[in-house]
mmCIF file of C-alpha atoms and ligand atoms in Angstrom:
data_model
loop_
_atom_site.group_PDB
_atom_site.id
_atom_site.type_symbol
_atom_site.label_atom_id
_atom_site.label_comp_id
_atom_site.label_asym_id
_atom_site.label_seq_id
_atom_site.Cartn_x
_atom_site.Cartn_y
_atom_site.Cartn_z
ATOM 1 C CA MET A 1 -6.627 21.175 10.483
ATOM 2 C CA ILE A 2 -6.550 18.201 12.650
ATOM 3 C CA CYS A 3 -7.735 15.243 10.818
ATOM 4 C CA ILE A 4 -8.189 11.594 12.157
ATOM 5 C CA GLY A 5 -7.920 8.933 9.470
ATOM 6 C CA MET A 6 -9.159 5.227 9.881
ATOM 7 C CA GLU A 7 -7.693 2.434 7.854
ATOM 8 C CA SER A 8 -9.311 -0.910 7.953
ATOM 9 C CA SER A 9 -9.109 -2.339 4.271
ATOM 10 C CA ALA A 10 -7.669 -5.707 5.065
ATOM 11 C CA HIS A 11 -5.544 -7.007 7.998
ATOM 12 C CA THR A 12 -4.701 -3.714 9.741
ATOM 13 C CA VAL A 13 -6.499 -1.319 11.871
ATOM 14 C CA GLY A 14 -4.656 2.008 11.669
ATOM 15 C CA ILE A 15 -5.757 5.266 13.189
ATOM 16 C CA GLY A 16 -3.600 8.171 12.374
ATOM 17 C CA ILE A 17 -3.927 11.921 13.257
ATOM 18 C CA VAL A 18 -2.297 14.650 11.219
ATOM 19 C CA ASP A 19 -2.282 18.554 11.278
ATOM 20 C CA GLY A 20 -1.749 19.337 7.536
ATOM 21 C CA ARG A 21 1.526 17.750 6.637
ATOM 22 C CA ARG A 22 2.478 16.854 10.181
ATOM 23 C CA VAL A 23 1.931 13.488 11.447
ATOM 24 C CA LEU A 24 1.137 13.664 15.293
ATOM 25 C CA ALA A 25 0.173 9.996 15.597
ATOM 26 C CA ASN A 26 0.122 6.698 13.465
ATOM 27 C CA GLU A 27 -1.047 3.889 15.534
ATOM 28 C CA ARG A 28 -2.008 0.386 14.308
ATOM 29 C CA SER A 29 -2.465 -3.245 15.106
ATOM 30 C CA THR A 30 -2.221 -6.007 12.387
ATOM 31 C CA TYR A 31 -4.079 -9.452 12.251
ATOM 32 C CA GLN A 32 -1.542 -12.260 11.563
ATOM 33 C CA PRO A 33 -3.100 -15.476 10.486
ATOM 34 C CA LYS A 34 -0.793 -18.467 11.547
ATOM 35 C CA TYR A 35 -1.406 -20.836 8.705
ATOM 36 C CA ALA A 36 -3.237 -19.259 5.609
ATOM 37 C CA GLY A 37 -4.143 -15.849 4.075
ATOM 38 C CA ILE A 38 -6.413 -13.530 5.534
ATOM 39 C CA HIS A 39 -9.849 -14.841 6.347
ATOM 40 C CA PRO A 40 -12.246 -11.712 5.876
ATOM 41 C CA ARG A 41 -14.427 -12.560 8.943
ATOM 42 C CA LYS A 42 -11.744 -13.323 11.379
ATOM 43 C CA ALA A 43 -9.860 -10.325 10.261
ATOM 44 C CA ALA A 44 -13.049 -8.112 10.641
ATOM 45 C CA ASP A 45 -13.329 -9.644 14.191
ATOM 46 C CA PHE A 46 -9.819 -8.710 14.944
ATOM 47 C CA LEU A 47 -10.132 -5.220 13.696
ATOM 48 C CA SER A 48 -13.288 -4.588 15.522
ATOM 49 C CA LYS A 49 -11.678 -5.737 18.887
ATOM 50 C CA GLU A 50 -8.575 -3.541 18.213
ATOM 51 C CA PHE A 51 -10.301 -0.397 16.984
ATOM 52 C CA GLU A 52 -10.883 1.164 20.592
ATOM 53 C CA PRO A 53 -7.313 0.537 22.054
ATOM 54 C CA VAL A 54 -5.510 1.786 18.749
ATOM 55 C CA LEU A 55 -7.781 4.890 18.904
ATOM 56 C CA LYS A 56 -6.961 5.402 22.496
ATOM 57 C CA ARG A 57 -3.122 5.082 21.825
ATOM 58 C CA SER A 58 -3.543 7.435 18.925
ATOM 59 C CA LEU A 59 -5.127 10.233 20.627
ATOM 60 C CA GLU A 60 -2.481 9.836 23.517
ATOM 61 C CA THR A 61 0.363 9.888 21.137
ATOM 62 C CA ALA A 62 -1.000 12.883 19.421
ATOM 63 C CA GLY A 63 -1.720 14.656 22.744
ATOM 64 C CA VAL A 64 -5.278 15.666 21.431
ATOM 65 C CA GLY A 65 -8.750 15.110 22.663
ATOM 66 C CA LEU A 66 -11.682 13.976 20.560
ATOM 67 C CA ASP A 67 -12.997 17.475 20.668
ATOM 68 C CA ASP A 68 -9.896 18.685 19.055
ATOM 69 C CA VAL A 69 -10.489 16.650 15.815
ATOM 70 C CA GLU A 70 -11.753 18.771 12.953
ATOM 71 C CA LEU A 71 -12.314 16.331 10.113
ATOM 72 C CA VAL A 72 -12.842 12.437 10.036
ATOM 73 C CA ALA A 73 -11.486 10.473 7.212
ATOM 74 C CA PHE A 74 -11.921 6.683 6.556
ATOM 75 C CA THR A 75 -10.912 4.259 3.849
ATOM 76 C CA MET A 76 -13.727 3.714 1.408
ATOM 77 C CA GLY A 77 -12.046 0.943 -0.730
ATOM 78 C CA PRO A 78 -10.777 -0.982 -2.337
ATOM 79 C CA GLY A 79 -10.545 -3.838 0.477
ATOM 80 C CA LEU A 80 -12.381 -6.568 2.165
ATOM 81 C CA GLY A 81 -16.034 -5.506 2.738
ATOM 82 C CA ALA A 82 -16.208 -6.851 6.163
ATOM 83 C CA CYS A 83 -12.954 -5.101 7.223
ATOM 84 C CA LEU A 84 -13.788 -1.761 5.379
ATOM 85 C CA LYS A 85 -17.177 -1.597 7.455
ATOM 86 C CA ILE A 86 -15.460 -1.424 10.886
ATOM 87 C CA GLY A 87 -13.502 1.876 9.806
ATOM 88 C CA LEU A 88 -16.662 3.156 8.271
ATOM 89 C CA VAL A 89 -18.855 2.627 11.260
ATOM 90 C CA GLY A 90 -16.344 4.052 13.634
ATOM 91 C CA ALA A 91 -15.812 7.158 11.413
ATOM 92 C CA LYS A 92 -19.609 7.655 10.961
ATOM 93 C CA MET A 93 -20.162 7.353 14.633
ATOM 94 C CA MET A 94 -17.396 9.824 15.379
ATOM 95 C CA ALA A 95 -18.255 12.443 12.944
ATOM 96 C CA GLN A 96 -21.936 12.316 13.965
ATOM 97 C CA MET A 97 -21.073 12.396 17.646
ATOM 98 C CA LEU A 98 -18.655 15.333 17.260
ATOM 99 C CA ASP A 99 -20.631 17.031 14.587
ATOM 100 C CA ARG A 100 -17.567 17.164 12.104
ATOM 101 C CA PRO A 101 -17.309 16.775 8.410
ATOM 102 C CA ILE A 102 -16.572 13.173 7.105
ATOM 103 C CA ILE A 103 -14.507 11.957 3.949
ATOM 104 C CA GLY A 104 -14.147 8.777 2.223
ATOM 105 C CA VAL A 105 -10.649 8.056 0.898
ATOM 106 C CA ASN A 106 -9.288 5.525 -1.806
ATOM 107 C CA HIS A 107 -6.681 3.461 -0.105
ATOM 108 C CA ALA A 108 -4.268 3.325 -3.245
ATOM 109 C CA LEU A 109 -4.488 7.118 -3.488
ATOM 110 C CA ALA A 110 -3.642 7.514 0.039
ATOM 111 C CA HIS A 111 -0.526 5.459 -0.377
ATOM 112 C CA ILE A 112 0.564 7.741 -3.162
ATOM 113 C CA GLU A 113 -0.320 10.972 -1.462
ATOM 114 C CA ILE A 114 1.408 10.318 1.803
ATOM 115 C CA ALA A 115 4.518 9.284 0.054
ATOM 116 C CA ARG A 116 4.547 12.265 -2.555
ATOM 117 C CA THR A 117 3.847 14.696 0.493
ATOM 118 C CA LEU A 118 6.476 13.334 2.792
ATOM 119 C CA CYS A 119 9.012 12.875 -0.179
ATOM 120 C CA ARG A 120 8.163 16.254 -1.419
ATOM 121 C CA CYS A 121 7.765 15.058 -4.898
ATOM 122 C CA ARG A 122 5.957 17.131 -7.513
ATOM 123 C CA ASN A 123 5.072 15.103 -10.512
ATOM 124 C CA PRO A 124 6.286 11.456 -10.045
ATOM 125 C CA LEU A 125 5.830 8.103 -11.605
ATOM 126 C CA VAL A 126 4.668 5.807 -8.954
ATOM 127 C CA VAL A 127 5.146 2.012 -8.479
ATOM 128 C CA TYR A 128 2.436 0.874 -5.886
ATOM 129 C CA VAL A 129 3.294 -2.730 -4.516
ATOM 130 C CA SER A 130 1.370 -4.411 -1.735
ATOM 131 C CA GLY A 131 -0.371 -7.712 -0.965
ATOM 132 C CA GLY A 132 -3.135 -7.260 -3.348
ATOM 133 C CA ASN A 133 -1.849 -4.564 -5.590
ATOM 134 C CA THR A 134 0.946 -4.037 -8.010
ATOM 135 C CA GLN A 135 0.389 -0.947 -10.360
ATOM 136 C CA ILE A 136 2.455 1.577 -12.239
ATOM 137 C CA ILE A 137 0.680 4.748 -11.790
ATOM 138 C CA VAL A 138 1.180 8.277 -13.365
ATOM 139 C CA ARG A 139 -0.840 11.448 -12.990
ATOM 140 C CA GLU A 140 -2.357 13.075 -15.999
ATOM 141 C CA ASP A 141 -4.443 16.072 -15.641
ATOM 142 C CA ARG A 142 -7.220 15.364 -12.930
ATOM 143 C CA ARG A 143 -6.575 11.586 -12.528
ATOM 144 C CA TYR A 144 -3.910 9.089 -11.732
ATOM 145 C CA ARG A 145 -3.792 6.677 -14.583
ATOM 146 C CA VAL A 146 -2.794 2.961 -14.118
ATOM 147 C CA MET A 147 -0.050 2.502 -16.941
ATOM 148 C CA GLY A 148 0.506 -1.104 -16.127
ATOM 149 C CA GLU A 149 -0.624 -3.623 -13.464
ATOM 150 C CA THR A 150 -0.663 -7.196 -12.223
ATOM 151 C CA LEU A 151 -3.208 -9.328 -14.171
ATOM 152 C CA ASP A 152 -3.600 -11.726 -11.497
ATOM 153 C CA ILE A 153 -2.040 -11.704 -7.867
ATOM 154 C CA GLY A 154 -0.173 -8.709 -6.243
ATOM 155 C CA LEU A 155 3.478 -8.779 -5.667
ATOM 156 C CA GLY A 156 3.125 -9.320 -1.911
ATOM 157 C CA ASN A 157 0.543 -11.981 -2.277
ATOM 158 C CA LEU A 158 3.203 -13.904 -4.402
ATOM 159 C CA ILE A 159 5.842 -13.459 -1.705
ATOM 160 C CA ASP A 160 3.583 -14.445 1.216
ATOM 161 C CA SER A 161 2.304 -17.461 -0.647
ATOM 162 C CA VAL A 162 5.782 -18.812 -1.249
ATOM 163 C CA GLY A 163 6.536 -17.880 2.407
ATOM 164 C CA ARG A 164 3.674 -20.019 3.655
ATOM 165 C CA SER A 165 4.837 -22.982 1.252
ATOM 166 C CA ILE A 166 8.247 -22.642 3.017
ATOM 167 C CA GLY A 167 6.654 -22.915 6.327
ATOM 168 C CA LEU A 168 7.082 -19.354 7.571
ATOM 169 C CA LYS A 169 4.628 -18.211 10.143
ATOM 170 C CA HIS A 170 4.969 -14.384 10.173
ATOM 171 C CA ALA A 171 6.783 -11.411 8.457
ATOM 172 C CA HIS A 172 7.198 -13.365 5.040
ATOM 173 C CA GLY A 173 8.588 -10.602 3.015
ATOM 174 C CA SER A 174 11.410 -9.568 5.309
ATOM 175 C CA VAL A 175 12.305 -13.232 6.089
ATOM 176 C CA ILE A 176 12.314 -14.111 2.441
ATOM 177 C CA GLU A 177 14.460 -10.934 1.590
ATOM 178 C CA LYS A 178 16.982 -12.116 4.357
ATOM 179 C CA MET A 179 16.966 -15.834 2.947
ATOM 180 C CA ALA A 180 17.458 -14.541 -0.506
ATOM 181 C CA ARG A 181 20.771 -13.176 0.399
ATOM 182 C CA GLU A 182 22.150 -16.773 0.838
ATOM 183 C CA GLY A 183 20.534 -18.041 -2.455
ATOM 184 C CA ARG A 184 21.638 -18.867 -5.975
ATOM 185 C CA TYR A 185 19.830 -18.439 -9.207
ATOM 186 C CA ILE A 186 17.512 -20.969 -10.608
ATOM 187 C CA PRO A 187 15.520 -20.206 -13.637
ATOM 188 C CA LEU A 188 11.736 -19.375 -13.074
ATOM 189 C CA PRO A 189 8.983 -18.124 -15.457
ATOM 190 C CA TYR A 190 9.257 -14.493 -16.382
ATOM 191 C CA SER A 191 6.078 -12.987 -17.663
ATOM 192 C CA VAL A 192 5.755 -9.329 -18.832
ATOM 193 C CA LYS A 193 2.751 -8.592 -21.115
ATOM 194 C CA GLY A 194 3.537 -5.168 -22.494
ATOM 195 C CA MET A 195 3.038 -2.990 -19.523
ATOM 196 C CA ASP A 196 1.405 -5.701 -17.465
ATOM 197 C CA LEU A 197 2.522 -8.545 -15.358
ATOM 198 C CA VAL A 198 1.392 -12.108 -14.586
ATOM 199 C CA PHE A 199 2.689 -13.729 -11.428
ATOM 200 C CA ALA A 200 0.625 -17.047 -11.175
ATOM 201 C CA GLY A 201 3.071 -19.208 -13.248
ATOM 202 C CA LEU A 202 6.028 -17.914 -11.247
ATOM 203 C CA LEU A 203 4.149 -18.792 -7.937
ATOM 204 C CA THR A 204 3.388 -22.293 -9.189
ATOM 205 C CA GLU A 205 7.025 -22.838 -10.412
ATOM 206 C CA ALA A 206 8.505 -21.362 -7.292
ATOM 207 C CA GLN A 207 6.341 -23.649 -4.956
ATOM 208 C CA ASN A 208 7.363 -26.732 -7.046
ATOM 209 C CA SER A 209 10.937 -25.804 -7.030
ATOM 210 C CA LEU A 210 10.904 -26.103 -3.194
ATOM 211 C CA LYS A 211 10.735 -29.802 -3.578
ATOM 212 C CA THR A 212 14.059 -29.876 -5.377
ATOM 213 C CA HIS A 213 16.166 -26.879 -4.409
ATOM 214 C CA ARG A 214 17.187 -25.017 -1.296
ATOM 215 C CA SER A 215 14.619 -22.471 0.076
ATOM 216 C CA GLU A 216 17.186 -19.913 0.007
ATOM 217 C CA ASP A 217 17.680 -20.519 -3.898
ATOM 218 C CA VAL A 218 13.934 -20.262 -4.365
ATOM 219 C CA CYS A 219 13.730 -17.012 -2.431
ATOM 220 C CA TYR A 220 16.540 -15.394 -4.243
ATOM 221 C CA SER A 221 15.129 -16.478 -7.678
ATOM 222 C CA LEU A 222 11.693 -15.544 -6.809
ATOM 223 C CA GLN A 223 12.702 -12.093 -5.877
ATOM 224 C CA GLU A 224 15.231 -11.660 -8.849
ATOM 225 C CA THR A 225 12.631 -12.740 -11.434
ATOM 226 C CA ALA A 226 9.326 -10.894 -9.983
ATOM 227 C CA PHE A 227 11.514 -7.550 -9.310
ATOM 228 C CA SER A 228 12.982 -7.733 -12.871
ATOM 229 C CA MET A 229 9.590 -7.994 -14.405
ATOM 230 C CA LEU A 230 8.466 -5.081 -12.405
ATOM 231 C CA VAL A 231 11.501 -3.017 -13.343
ATOM 232 C CA GLU A 232 11.089 -3.746 -16.865
ATOM 233 C CA ALA A 233 7.621 -2.588 -17.080
ATOM 234 C CA THR A 234 8.486 0.529 -14.959
ATOM 235 C CA GLU A 235 11.405 1.474 -17.200
ATOM 236 C CA ARG A 236 9.174 1.441 -20.140
ATOM 237 C CA ALA A 237 6.563 3.540 -18.071
ATOM 238 C CA LEU A 238 9.521 6.012 -17.470
ATOM 239 C CA ALA A 239 10.793 6.089 -21.026
ATOM 240 C CA LEU A 240 7.177 7.059 -21.971
ATOM 241 C CA THR A 241 6.438 9.547 -19.520
ATOM 242 C CA LYS A 242 10.112 10.873 -18.934
ATOM 243 C CA ARG A 243 9.369 11.751 -15.360
ATOM 244 C CA LYS A 244 12.376 12.793 -13.192
ATOM 245 C CA GLU A 245 10.883 11.396 -9.813
ATOM 246 C CA LEU A 246 9.945 7.749 -9.097
ATOM 247 C CA ILE A 247 8.152 6.808 -5.897
ATOM 248 C CA LEU A 248 8.028 3.237 -4.622
ATOM 249 C CA CYS A 249 5.080 2.813 -2.181
ATOM 250 C CA GLY A 250 2.904 0.300 -0.483
ATOM 251 C CA GLY A 251 3.804 -2.494 1.798
ATOM 252 C CA VAL A 252 6.467 -4.272 -0.318
ATOM 253 C CA ALA A 253 8.262 -0.988 -1.047
ATOM 254 C CA GLN A 254 10.536 -1.646 2.068
ATOM 255 C CA ASN A 255 12.343 -4.580 0.300
ATOM 256 C CA SER A 256 15.829 -3.186 -0.171
ATOM 257 C CA ARG A 257 16.671 -5.485 -3.090
ATOM 258 C CA LEU A 258 13.478 -3.930 -4.995
ATOM 259 C CA GLN A 259 14.769 -0.582 -3.971
ATOM 260 C CA GLU A 260 18.297 -1.159 -5.156
ATOM 261 C CA MET A 261 16.946 -2.715 -8.772
ATOM 262 C CA LEU A 262 14.691 0.390 -9.275
ATOM 263 C CA LYS A 263 17.350 2.796 -8.090
ATOM 264 C CA GLU A 264 19.855 1.255 -10.830
ATOM 265 C CA MET A 265 17.311 1.371 -13.464
ATOM 266 C CA THR A 266 16.310 5.094 -12.888
ATOM 267 C CA LYS A 267 19.980 6.438 -13.001
ATOM 268 C CA PRO A 268 20.567 6.361 -16.798
ATOM 269 C CA HIS A 269 17.063 8.195 -17.203
ATOM 270 C CA GLY A 270 18.108 11.111 -14.891
ATOM 271 C CA CYS A 271 15.324 10.082 -12.439
ATOM 272 C CA ARG A 272 15.537 9.718 -8.627
ATOM 273 C CA LEU A 273 13.908 7.093 -6.600
ATOM 274 C CA PHE A 274 11.942 8.159 -3.393
ATOM 275 C CA VAL A 275 10.702 5.741 -0.684
ATOM 276 C CA THR A 276 9.082 7.071 2.522
ATOM 277 C CA GLU A 277 9.524 5.364 5.954
ATOM 278 C CA GLY A 278 8.158 1.938 6.618
ATOM 279 C CA GLN A 279 5.350 3.007 8.797
ATOM 280 C CA PHE A 280 3.933 5.047 6.140
ATOM 281 C CA ASN A 281 4.237 2.522 3.440
ATOM 282 C CA ALA A 282 2.479 -0.207 5.553
ATOM 283 C CA ASP A 283 -1.266 0.043 5.707
ATOM 284 C CA ASN A 284 -1.788 2.956 8.259
ATOM 285 C CA GLY A 285 -4.065 5.710 9.315
ATOM 286 C CA ALA A 286 -1.806 8.768 8.798
ATOM 287 C CA MET A 287 -2.170 8.264 4.932
ATOM 288 C CA ILE A 288 -5.971 8.388 5.131
ATOM 289 C CA ALA A 289 -5.888 11.413 7.371
ATOM 290 C CA MET A 290 -3.634 13.243 5.151
ATOM 291 C CA THR A 291 -5.320 12.418 1.996
ATOM 292 C CA GLY A 292 -8.618 13.159 3.694
ATOM 293 C CA SER A 293 -7.199 16.638 4.710
ATOM 294 C CA LEU A 294 -5.935 17.238 1.163
ATOM 295 C CA MET A 295 -9.262 16.330 -0.441
ATOM 296 C CA TYR A 296 -11.343 18.474 1.987
ATOM 297 C CA ASN A 297 -9.188 21.447 1.584
ATOM 298 C CA SER A 298 -9.512 21.167 -2.084
ATOM 299 C CA GLY A 299 -13.323 21.334 -1.839
ATOM 300 C CA VAL A 300 -14.210 17.792 -1.882
ATOM 301 C CA LYS A 301 -17.390 17.212 0.611
ATOM 302 C CA MET A 302 -19.258 14.075 1.526
ATOM 303 C CA LYS A 303 -22.532 13.726 3.088
ATOM 304 C CA LEU A 304 -23.014 11.307 6.105
ATOM 305 C CA ALA A 305 -25.695 9.596 4.313
ATOM 306 C CA ASP A 306 -23.474 9.044 1.384
ATOM 307 C CA CYS A 307 -20.596 7.332 3.201
ATOM 308 C CA ARG A 308 -20.271 3.724 2.190
ATOM 309 C CA VAL A 309 -17.527 1.203 1.288
ATOM 310 C CA VAL A 310 -16.607 0.131 -2.280
ATOM 311 C CA GLN A 311 -14.688 -3.190 -2.392
ATOM 312 C CA LYS A 312 -13.431 -2.781 -5.854
ATOM 313 C CA MET A 313 -12.538 0.957 -6.055
ATOM 314 C CA ARG A 314 -9.651 1.880 -8.558
ATOM 315 C CA VAL A 315 -7.585 4.644 -8.036
ATOM 316 C CA ASP A 316 -8.260 5.941 -11.467
ATOM 317 C CA GLU A 317 -11.971 6.449 -10.452
ATOM 318 C CA VAL A 318 -11.143 9.409 -8.224
ATOM 319 C CA GLU A 319 -10.911 12.922 -9.610
ATOM 320 C CA VAL A 320 -7.747 14.669 -8.424
ATOM 321 C CA VAL A 321 -8.648 18.203 -7.829
ATOM 322 C CA TRP A 322 -5.624 19.253 -5.924
HETATM 323 FE FE1 FE2 B 1 -2.129 -0.866 1.331
#
């Protein structure tokens, strides 16, 4: 079944086309504000402008026409309302014009399902890390349960904020990772509350430390502290669930130091770490298409009139029927 998936929850418009587990296309365009975080209206303007060229590229790459599309999937939430609506309108219009079924997908669930499918994992513990999210997730019966999460900002947001304080313009995560290789450790606040994490104090202190320390030292210490917090909570979850597979997914999953630390932690537990390709960890349309197909083929149906966006949609709200 050929499914087209539209992702527009934050700064990226992504349109992917899949045929079952096979990804035929995964095109995207990302809004990169120069000096601050994402301004919702400016991001939505960017996404609406980029929607059509990304769709065109996606159809060309997949080598299919609109008539070949059998199912239309879109990101329902969580995300920025103004941005989510771009994908919703595009998907509704396409489903109506083509007279095809439509399905709304939870963004976090899509990150998990594409990683689980492509890594061929059966029953993993999941660490989902992106700009706005940091969650330790496990499937129990018909739900993904959040075992631990950030109580304030997401890990990606933490790194991006320090990146902006340093004066970096783009690709904060990868630049900070590179700078961290030249750094030395300075103590920063470490805050794990049971299974949950708090990053705000770490952010403030890292920003203050930039006045008195080399940026490289702050980058190194920021990564070591934040990642250690996440690894500690994840190890606790692993000890409780005794899962033998650990998936690291989401935009921050590509950080090689985080991968290295999680890998080291999983070894004594007889657990293996899985990370899929970068293009499927960043926000993308293929994950929406793949998860939409999975839902539809498992009997989930949605009426056109019921399609809407839900800005604060949690992963544990979705019944997992597959
Ligand atoms: Fe995401």
